[in-house]
XYZ file of C-alpha atoms in Angstrom:
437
model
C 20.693 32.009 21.635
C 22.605 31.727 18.430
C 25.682 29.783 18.604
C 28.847 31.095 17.584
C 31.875 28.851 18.235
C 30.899 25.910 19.757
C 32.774 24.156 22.753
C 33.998 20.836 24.343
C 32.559 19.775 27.304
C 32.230 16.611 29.306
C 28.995 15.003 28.831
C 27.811 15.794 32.493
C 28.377 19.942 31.878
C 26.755 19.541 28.652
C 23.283 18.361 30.446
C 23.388 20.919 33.265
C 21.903 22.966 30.522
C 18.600 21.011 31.041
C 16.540 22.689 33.376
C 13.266 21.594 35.440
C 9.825 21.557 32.888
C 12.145 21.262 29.810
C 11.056 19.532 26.735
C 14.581 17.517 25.683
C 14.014 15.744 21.898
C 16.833 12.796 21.606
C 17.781 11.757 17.796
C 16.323 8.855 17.410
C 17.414 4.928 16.432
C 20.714 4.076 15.587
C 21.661 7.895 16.712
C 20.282 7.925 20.205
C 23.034 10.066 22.175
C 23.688 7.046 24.318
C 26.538 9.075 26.575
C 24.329 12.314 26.636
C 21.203 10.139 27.847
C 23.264 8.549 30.612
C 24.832 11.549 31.687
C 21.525 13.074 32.170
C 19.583 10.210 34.336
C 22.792 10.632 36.299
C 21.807 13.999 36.681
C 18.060 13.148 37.994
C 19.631 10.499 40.299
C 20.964 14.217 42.078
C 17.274 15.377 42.479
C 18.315 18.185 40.634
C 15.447 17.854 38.088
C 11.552 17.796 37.805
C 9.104 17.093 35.301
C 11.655 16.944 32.082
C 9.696 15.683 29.489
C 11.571 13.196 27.068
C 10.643 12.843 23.017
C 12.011 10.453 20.641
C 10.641 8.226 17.865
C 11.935 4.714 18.307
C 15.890 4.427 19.956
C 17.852 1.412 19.710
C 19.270 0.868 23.162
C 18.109 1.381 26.861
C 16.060 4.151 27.654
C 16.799 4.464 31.435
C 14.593 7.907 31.513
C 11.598 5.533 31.595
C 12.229 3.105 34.852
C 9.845 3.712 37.428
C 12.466 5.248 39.848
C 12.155 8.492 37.664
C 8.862 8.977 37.696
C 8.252 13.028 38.424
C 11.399 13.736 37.460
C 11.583 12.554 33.835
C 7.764 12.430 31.609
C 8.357 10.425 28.859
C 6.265 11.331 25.962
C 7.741 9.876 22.802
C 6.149 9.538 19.164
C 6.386 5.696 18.638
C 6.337 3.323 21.052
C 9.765 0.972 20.983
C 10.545 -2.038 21.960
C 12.813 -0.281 24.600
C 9.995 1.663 25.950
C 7.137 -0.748 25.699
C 6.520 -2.137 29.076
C 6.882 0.863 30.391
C 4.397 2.407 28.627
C 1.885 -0.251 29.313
C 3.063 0.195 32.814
C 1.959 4.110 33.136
C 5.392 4.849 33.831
C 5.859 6.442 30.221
C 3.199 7.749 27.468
C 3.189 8.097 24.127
C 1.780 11.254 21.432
C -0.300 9.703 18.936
C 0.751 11.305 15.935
C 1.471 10.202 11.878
C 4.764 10.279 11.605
C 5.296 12.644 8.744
C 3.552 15.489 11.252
C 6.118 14.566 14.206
C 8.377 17.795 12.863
C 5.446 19.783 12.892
C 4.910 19.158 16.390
C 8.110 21.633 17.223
C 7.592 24.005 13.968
C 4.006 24.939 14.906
C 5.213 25.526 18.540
C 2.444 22.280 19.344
C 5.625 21.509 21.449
C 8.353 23.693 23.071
C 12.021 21.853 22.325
C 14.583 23.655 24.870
C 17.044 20.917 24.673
C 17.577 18.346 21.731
C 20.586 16.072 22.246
C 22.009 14.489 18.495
C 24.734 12.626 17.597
C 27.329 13.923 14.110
C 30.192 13.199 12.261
C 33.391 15.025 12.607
C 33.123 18.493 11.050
C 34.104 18.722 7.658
C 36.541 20.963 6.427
C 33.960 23.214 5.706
C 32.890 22.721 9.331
C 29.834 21.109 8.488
C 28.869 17.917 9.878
C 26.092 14.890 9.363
C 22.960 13.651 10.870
C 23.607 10.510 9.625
C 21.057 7.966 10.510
C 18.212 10.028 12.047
C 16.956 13.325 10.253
C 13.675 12.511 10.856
C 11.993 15.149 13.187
C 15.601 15.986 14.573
C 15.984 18.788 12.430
C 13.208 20.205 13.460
C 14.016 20.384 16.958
C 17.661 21.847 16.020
C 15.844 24.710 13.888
C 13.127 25.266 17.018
C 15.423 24.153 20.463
C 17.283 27.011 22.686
C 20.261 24.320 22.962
C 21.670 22.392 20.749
C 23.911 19.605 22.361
C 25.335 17.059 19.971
C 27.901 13.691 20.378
C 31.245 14.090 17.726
C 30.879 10.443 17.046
C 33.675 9.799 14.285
C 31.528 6.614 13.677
C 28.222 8.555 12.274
C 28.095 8.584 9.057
C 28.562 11.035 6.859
C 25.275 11.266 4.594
C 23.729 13.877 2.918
C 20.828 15.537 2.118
C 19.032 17.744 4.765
C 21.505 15.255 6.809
C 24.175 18.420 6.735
C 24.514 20.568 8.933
C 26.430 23.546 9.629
C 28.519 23.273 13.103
C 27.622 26.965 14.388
C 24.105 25.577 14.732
C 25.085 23.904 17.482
C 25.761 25.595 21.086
C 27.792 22.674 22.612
C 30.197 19.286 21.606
C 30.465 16.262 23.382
C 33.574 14.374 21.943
C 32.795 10.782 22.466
C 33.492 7.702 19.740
C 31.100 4.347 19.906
C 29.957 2.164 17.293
C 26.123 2.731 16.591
C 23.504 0.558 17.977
C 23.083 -2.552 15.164
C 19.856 -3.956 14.303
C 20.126 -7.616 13.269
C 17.087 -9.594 11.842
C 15.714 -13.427 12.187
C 15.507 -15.433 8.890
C 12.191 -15.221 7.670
C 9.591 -18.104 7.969
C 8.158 -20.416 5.521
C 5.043 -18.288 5.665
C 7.128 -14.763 5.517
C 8.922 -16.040 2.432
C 5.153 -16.830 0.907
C 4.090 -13.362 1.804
C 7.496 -12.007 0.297
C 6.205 -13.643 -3.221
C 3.085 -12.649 -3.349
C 4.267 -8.652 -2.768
C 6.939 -9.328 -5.236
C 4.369 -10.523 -7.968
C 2.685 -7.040 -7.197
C 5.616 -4.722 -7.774
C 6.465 -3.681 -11.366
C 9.855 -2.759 -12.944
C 10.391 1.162 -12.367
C 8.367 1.072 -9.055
C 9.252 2.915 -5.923
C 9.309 1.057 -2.788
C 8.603 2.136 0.527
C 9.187 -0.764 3.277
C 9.591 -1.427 6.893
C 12.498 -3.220 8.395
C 11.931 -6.752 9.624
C 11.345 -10.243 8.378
C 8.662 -9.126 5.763
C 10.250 -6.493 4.121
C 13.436 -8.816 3.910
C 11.523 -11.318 2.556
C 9.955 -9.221 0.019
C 13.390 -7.540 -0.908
C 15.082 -10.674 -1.958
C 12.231 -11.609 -4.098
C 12.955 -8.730 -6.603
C 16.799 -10.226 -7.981
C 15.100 -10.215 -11.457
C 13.269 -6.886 -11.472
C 14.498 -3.580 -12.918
C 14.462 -0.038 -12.773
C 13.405 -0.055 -9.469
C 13.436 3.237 -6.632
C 13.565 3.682 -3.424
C 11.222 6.700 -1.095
C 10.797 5.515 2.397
C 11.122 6.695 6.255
C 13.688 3.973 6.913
C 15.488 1.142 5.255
C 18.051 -1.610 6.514
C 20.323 -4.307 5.061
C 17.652 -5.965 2.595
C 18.062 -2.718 0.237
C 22.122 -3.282 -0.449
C 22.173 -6.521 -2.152
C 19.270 -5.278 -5.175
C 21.690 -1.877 -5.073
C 24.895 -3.866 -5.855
C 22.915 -5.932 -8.524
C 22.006 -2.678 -10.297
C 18.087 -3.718 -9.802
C 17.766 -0.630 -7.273
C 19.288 2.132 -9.584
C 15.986 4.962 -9.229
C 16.453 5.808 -12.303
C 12.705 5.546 -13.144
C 11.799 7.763 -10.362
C 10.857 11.325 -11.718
C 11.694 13.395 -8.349
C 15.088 13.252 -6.509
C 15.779 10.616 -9.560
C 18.858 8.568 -9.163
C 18.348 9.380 -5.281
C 17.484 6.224 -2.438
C 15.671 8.588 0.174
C 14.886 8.245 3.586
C 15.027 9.645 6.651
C 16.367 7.369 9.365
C 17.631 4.161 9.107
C 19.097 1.416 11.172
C 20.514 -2.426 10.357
C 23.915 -3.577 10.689
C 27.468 -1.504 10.157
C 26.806 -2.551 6.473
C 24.093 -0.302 6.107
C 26.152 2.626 7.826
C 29.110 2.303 5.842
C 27.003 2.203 2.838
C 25.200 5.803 3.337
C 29.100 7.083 4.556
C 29.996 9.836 2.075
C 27.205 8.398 -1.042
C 26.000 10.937 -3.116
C 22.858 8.331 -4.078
C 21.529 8.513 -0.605
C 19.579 11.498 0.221
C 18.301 11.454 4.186
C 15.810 13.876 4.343
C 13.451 15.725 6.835
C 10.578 13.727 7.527
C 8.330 16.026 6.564
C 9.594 15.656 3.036
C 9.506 12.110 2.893
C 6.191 11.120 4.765
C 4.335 14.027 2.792
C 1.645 12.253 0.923
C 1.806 14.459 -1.814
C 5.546 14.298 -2.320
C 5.797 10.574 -2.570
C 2.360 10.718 -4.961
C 5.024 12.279 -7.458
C 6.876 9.527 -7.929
C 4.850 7.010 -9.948
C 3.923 3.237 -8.964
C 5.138 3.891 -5.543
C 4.654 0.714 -3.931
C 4.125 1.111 -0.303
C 4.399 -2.404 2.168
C 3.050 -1.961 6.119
C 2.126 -4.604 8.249
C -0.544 -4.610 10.871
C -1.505 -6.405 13.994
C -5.131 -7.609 12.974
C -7.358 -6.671 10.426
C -11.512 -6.845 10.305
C -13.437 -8.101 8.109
C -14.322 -4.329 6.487
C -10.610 -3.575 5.812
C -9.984 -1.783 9.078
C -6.249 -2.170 9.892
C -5.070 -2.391 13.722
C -1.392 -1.142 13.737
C -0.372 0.310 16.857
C -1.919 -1.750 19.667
C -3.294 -4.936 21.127
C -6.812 -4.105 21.940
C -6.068 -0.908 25.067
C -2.524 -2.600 24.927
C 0.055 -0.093 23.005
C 2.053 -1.973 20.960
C 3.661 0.646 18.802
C 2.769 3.592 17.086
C 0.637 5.052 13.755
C 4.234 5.838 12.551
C 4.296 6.645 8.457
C 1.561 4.071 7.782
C -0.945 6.148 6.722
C 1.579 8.908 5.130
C 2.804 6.103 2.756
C -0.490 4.207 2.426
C -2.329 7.451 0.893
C 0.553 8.700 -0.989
C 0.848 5.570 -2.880
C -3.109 5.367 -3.422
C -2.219 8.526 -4.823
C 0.780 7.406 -7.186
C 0.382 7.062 -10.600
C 0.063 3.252 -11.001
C 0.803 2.773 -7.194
C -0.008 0.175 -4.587
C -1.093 0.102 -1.370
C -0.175 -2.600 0.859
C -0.626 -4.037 4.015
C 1.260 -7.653 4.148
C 0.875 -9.485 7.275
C 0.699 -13.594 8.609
C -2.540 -14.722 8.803
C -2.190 -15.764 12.464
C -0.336 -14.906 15.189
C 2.465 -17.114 17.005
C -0.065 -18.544 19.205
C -2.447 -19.624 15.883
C -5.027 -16.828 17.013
C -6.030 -15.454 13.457
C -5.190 -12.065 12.485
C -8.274 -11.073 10.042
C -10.861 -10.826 12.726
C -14.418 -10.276 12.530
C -14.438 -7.175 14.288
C -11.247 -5.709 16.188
C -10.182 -6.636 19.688
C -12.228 -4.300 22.050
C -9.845 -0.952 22.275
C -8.053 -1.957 19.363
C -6.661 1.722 17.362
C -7.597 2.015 13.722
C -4.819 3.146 11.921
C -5.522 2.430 8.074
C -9.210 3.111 8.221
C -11.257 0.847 5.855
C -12.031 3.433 3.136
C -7.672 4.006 2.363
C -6.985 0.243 2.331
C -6.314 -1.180 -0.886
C -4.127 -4.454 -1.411
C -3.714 -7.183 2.019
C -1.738 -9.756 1.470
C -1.396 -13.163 4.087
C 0.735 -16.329 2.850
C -2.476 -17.366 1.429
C -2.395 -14.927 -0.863
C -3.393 -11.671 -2.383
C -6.183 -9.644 -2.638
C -7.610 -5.863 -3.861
C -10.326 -4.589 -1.314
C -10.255 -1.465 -3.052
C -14.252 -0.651 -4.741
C -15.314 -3.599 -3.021
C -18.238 -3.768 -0.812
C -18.479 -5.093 2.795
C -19.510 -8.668 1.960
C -17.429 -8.606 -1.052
C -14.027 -7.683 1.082
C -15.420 -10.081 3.497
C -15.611 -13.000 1.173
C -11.622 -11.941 -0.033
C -10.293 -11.556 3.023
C -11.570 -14.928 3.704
C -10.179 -16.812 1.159
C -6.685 -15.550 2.484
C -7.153 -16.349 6.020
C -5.568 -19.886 7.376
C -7.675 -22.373 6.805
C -8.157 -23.441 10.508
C -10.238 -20.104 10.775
C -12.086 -19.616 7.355
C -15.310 -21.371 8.580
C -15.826 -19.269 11.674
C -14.787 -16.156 9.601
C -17.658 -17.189 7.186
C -20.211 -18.001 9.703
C -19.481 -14.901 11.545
C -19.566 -13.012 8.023
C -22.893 -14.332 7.490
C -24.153 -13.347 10.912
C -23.274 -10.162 10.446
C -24.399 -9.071 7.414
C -27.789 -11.631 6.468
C -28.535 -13.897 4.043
C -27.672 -11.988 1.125
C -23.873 -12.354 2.508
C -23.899 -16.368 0.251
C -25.235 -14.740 -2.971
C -22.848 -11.471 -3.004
C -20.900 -11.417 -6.093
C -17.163 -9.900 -6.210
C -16.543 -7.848 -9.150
């Protein structure tokens, strides 16, 4: 079906397009379609529908689709498990597809998954008629190029960004007129022992580096370390509010970066209105397909990328838990791994994973072996730098007993002599007399 002049409807005709076994992709974060996603559980409250499976990275907002009333009619089978989604998912009453994030897009272009329906949000069409993604490119695009409908929100508060962000409006089949601020994100101040991880990351990025971050505490923390570097880029999957500040002190300018130079790139985002009105209608922001950005061979062409994850627990080889809590999903694999080769890959780049050394409870996050289920996301041989409030260390080249011993010396203090003893139980005698290069 190729769309030729695209028409108004009411949220409730625009669903009736979704039929029973459909595969419905919903832009994701800030841009969830909130009216299209209400309109359609409205529509399974009729016991119209069966078996409609739902796919999404993470949304900001509900995600009624998931509550246990719809089970059989909606199959929720998203590509990162959310906060919104979480208990559900531990509850059986939702799933999630394993998947690196960079790949989700190929999921629809390789036909791995049928998209009939994919519900978006955009600007106001231009007077060109095109209009924006704005926050959420992502894997989106990929389900406009691949779905049989195209359904999308004229939100006049989407921003306008650019990049593969533009669309043309005869891509898609139907409009929904419907103006509501986007879902904010808002972060806690970061602790004392955040702010001590946020130094020691900021003593490993150089001027003229590229950064890849998270949102959250960490990445906050780290960001407002870097007042007195220069030069520096930006070639990530998402950024927030922590970015703006180092951009209106001229310290994030990407001038050193030697692809899409001058260029902040991303491809979904979410924080506060800030961060929206900041990508509205600026040429420096680029928000890409996600299969541009998470490719590890594209960011490798940027040099020192610097790429910062977190993780849930680490072993003592360097195996990094990201996505669950033992058989507990937690979240996803999202870019992790993408951003963790591609910087291994860089030209001067560094790899890290930055994390507290305990959890809230005190339970200590470098572990002698992983909690029983526990997912390996970073496997042991692509780890590089892991960084606690303790400190910093390079497991790269290392040996077992070496990484061991590092990862020690940055653990809290209330666990370092049961780490050591269980070290030494683990790998003999020799464990004491093993030297670190």
């Amino acid at each position: 079906m190729t769309p030729q002049n695209p028409k108004f409807v009411s949220a409730d005709e625009a669903v009736i397009v979704v039929k029973s076994g459909d595969h419905v992709h919903l832009s994701s974060v800030a841009s969830a379609p909130k009216v299209l996603i209400d309109a359609l559980c409205r529509r399974g409250d009729s016991g119209e529908l069966r078996n409609v499976f739902i796919h999404h990275l993470h949304t900001e907002g509900s995600a009624p689709y998931t509550e246990s009333r719809y089970e059989g009619i909606f199959q929720h089978h998203a590509f990162f498990v959310g906060g919104n989604v979480r208990k559900a998912v531990q509850a059986g009453y939702a799933d999630y597809i394993p998947v690196f994030l960079g790949e989700t897009q190929k999921l629809y272009r390789s036909g791995t998954l049928p998209c009939n329906v994919v519900m978006i949000q955009v600007s106001p069409p231009d007077r060109h008629g095109y209009v924006s993604l704005g926050t959420s490119v992502d894997a989106t695009l990929a389900a406009i190029e691949c779905a049989e409908h195209v359904v999308a929100v004229v939100n006049r508060h989407v921003p306008r960004a650019f990049g593969d962000a533009m669309i043309h409006q005869s891509r898609i089949h139907l409009f929904v007129a419907h103006d509501a601020p986007l879902e904010e994100a808002h972060f806690t101040e970061p602790t004392p022992a955040e702010y001590a991880i946020g130094k020691h990351c900021a003593a490993l990025i150089e001027d003229g580096a590229t950064l890849q971050m998270g949102i959250g505490s960490i990445p906050n923390a780290v960001l407002s370390q870097l007042g007195n570097h220069k030069n520096l880029g930006v070639h990530t999957e998402m950024f927030a509010d922590g970015v703006l500040n180092l951009v209106k002190a001229g310290v994030v300018n990407c001038v050193a970066k030697k692809i899409d130079t001058g260029k902040i790139v991303s491809t979904f985002l979410m924080g506060s209105q800030e961060v929206y009105d900041f990508i509205d209608d600026n040429p420096m922001v680029a928000m890409m397909d996600v299969g541009y950005t998470n490719n590890p061979f594209i960011i490798a062409k940027n040099p020192r990328v610097t790429a910062i994850n977190s993780a849930l627990q680490v072993d003592l080889t360097g195996q990094v838990c990201a996505d669950s809590l033992g058989t507990t999903f937690y979240s996803g694999v999202g870019g992790q791994v993408d951003f963790i080769y591609g910087a291994s890959l860089s030209k001067g780049g560094k790899a890290i994973i930055a994390m507290p050394s305990v959890t809230n409870k005190g339970v200590s996050k470098i572990t002698p072996v992983l909690t029983l289920g526990a997912g390996v996301v970073t496997t042991r041989s692509h780890i590089h730098w892991l960084v606690t409030e303790y400190g910093a260390v390079n497991l790269y080249g290392k040996s077992l007993q070496e990484r061991a011993k590092l990862m020690i010396g940055i653990a809290h203090p209330d666990h370092r002599e049961a780490l050591d003893r269980a070290a030494f139980e683990r790998f003999g005698p020799h464990y004491y007399f093993a030297g670190t290069i």
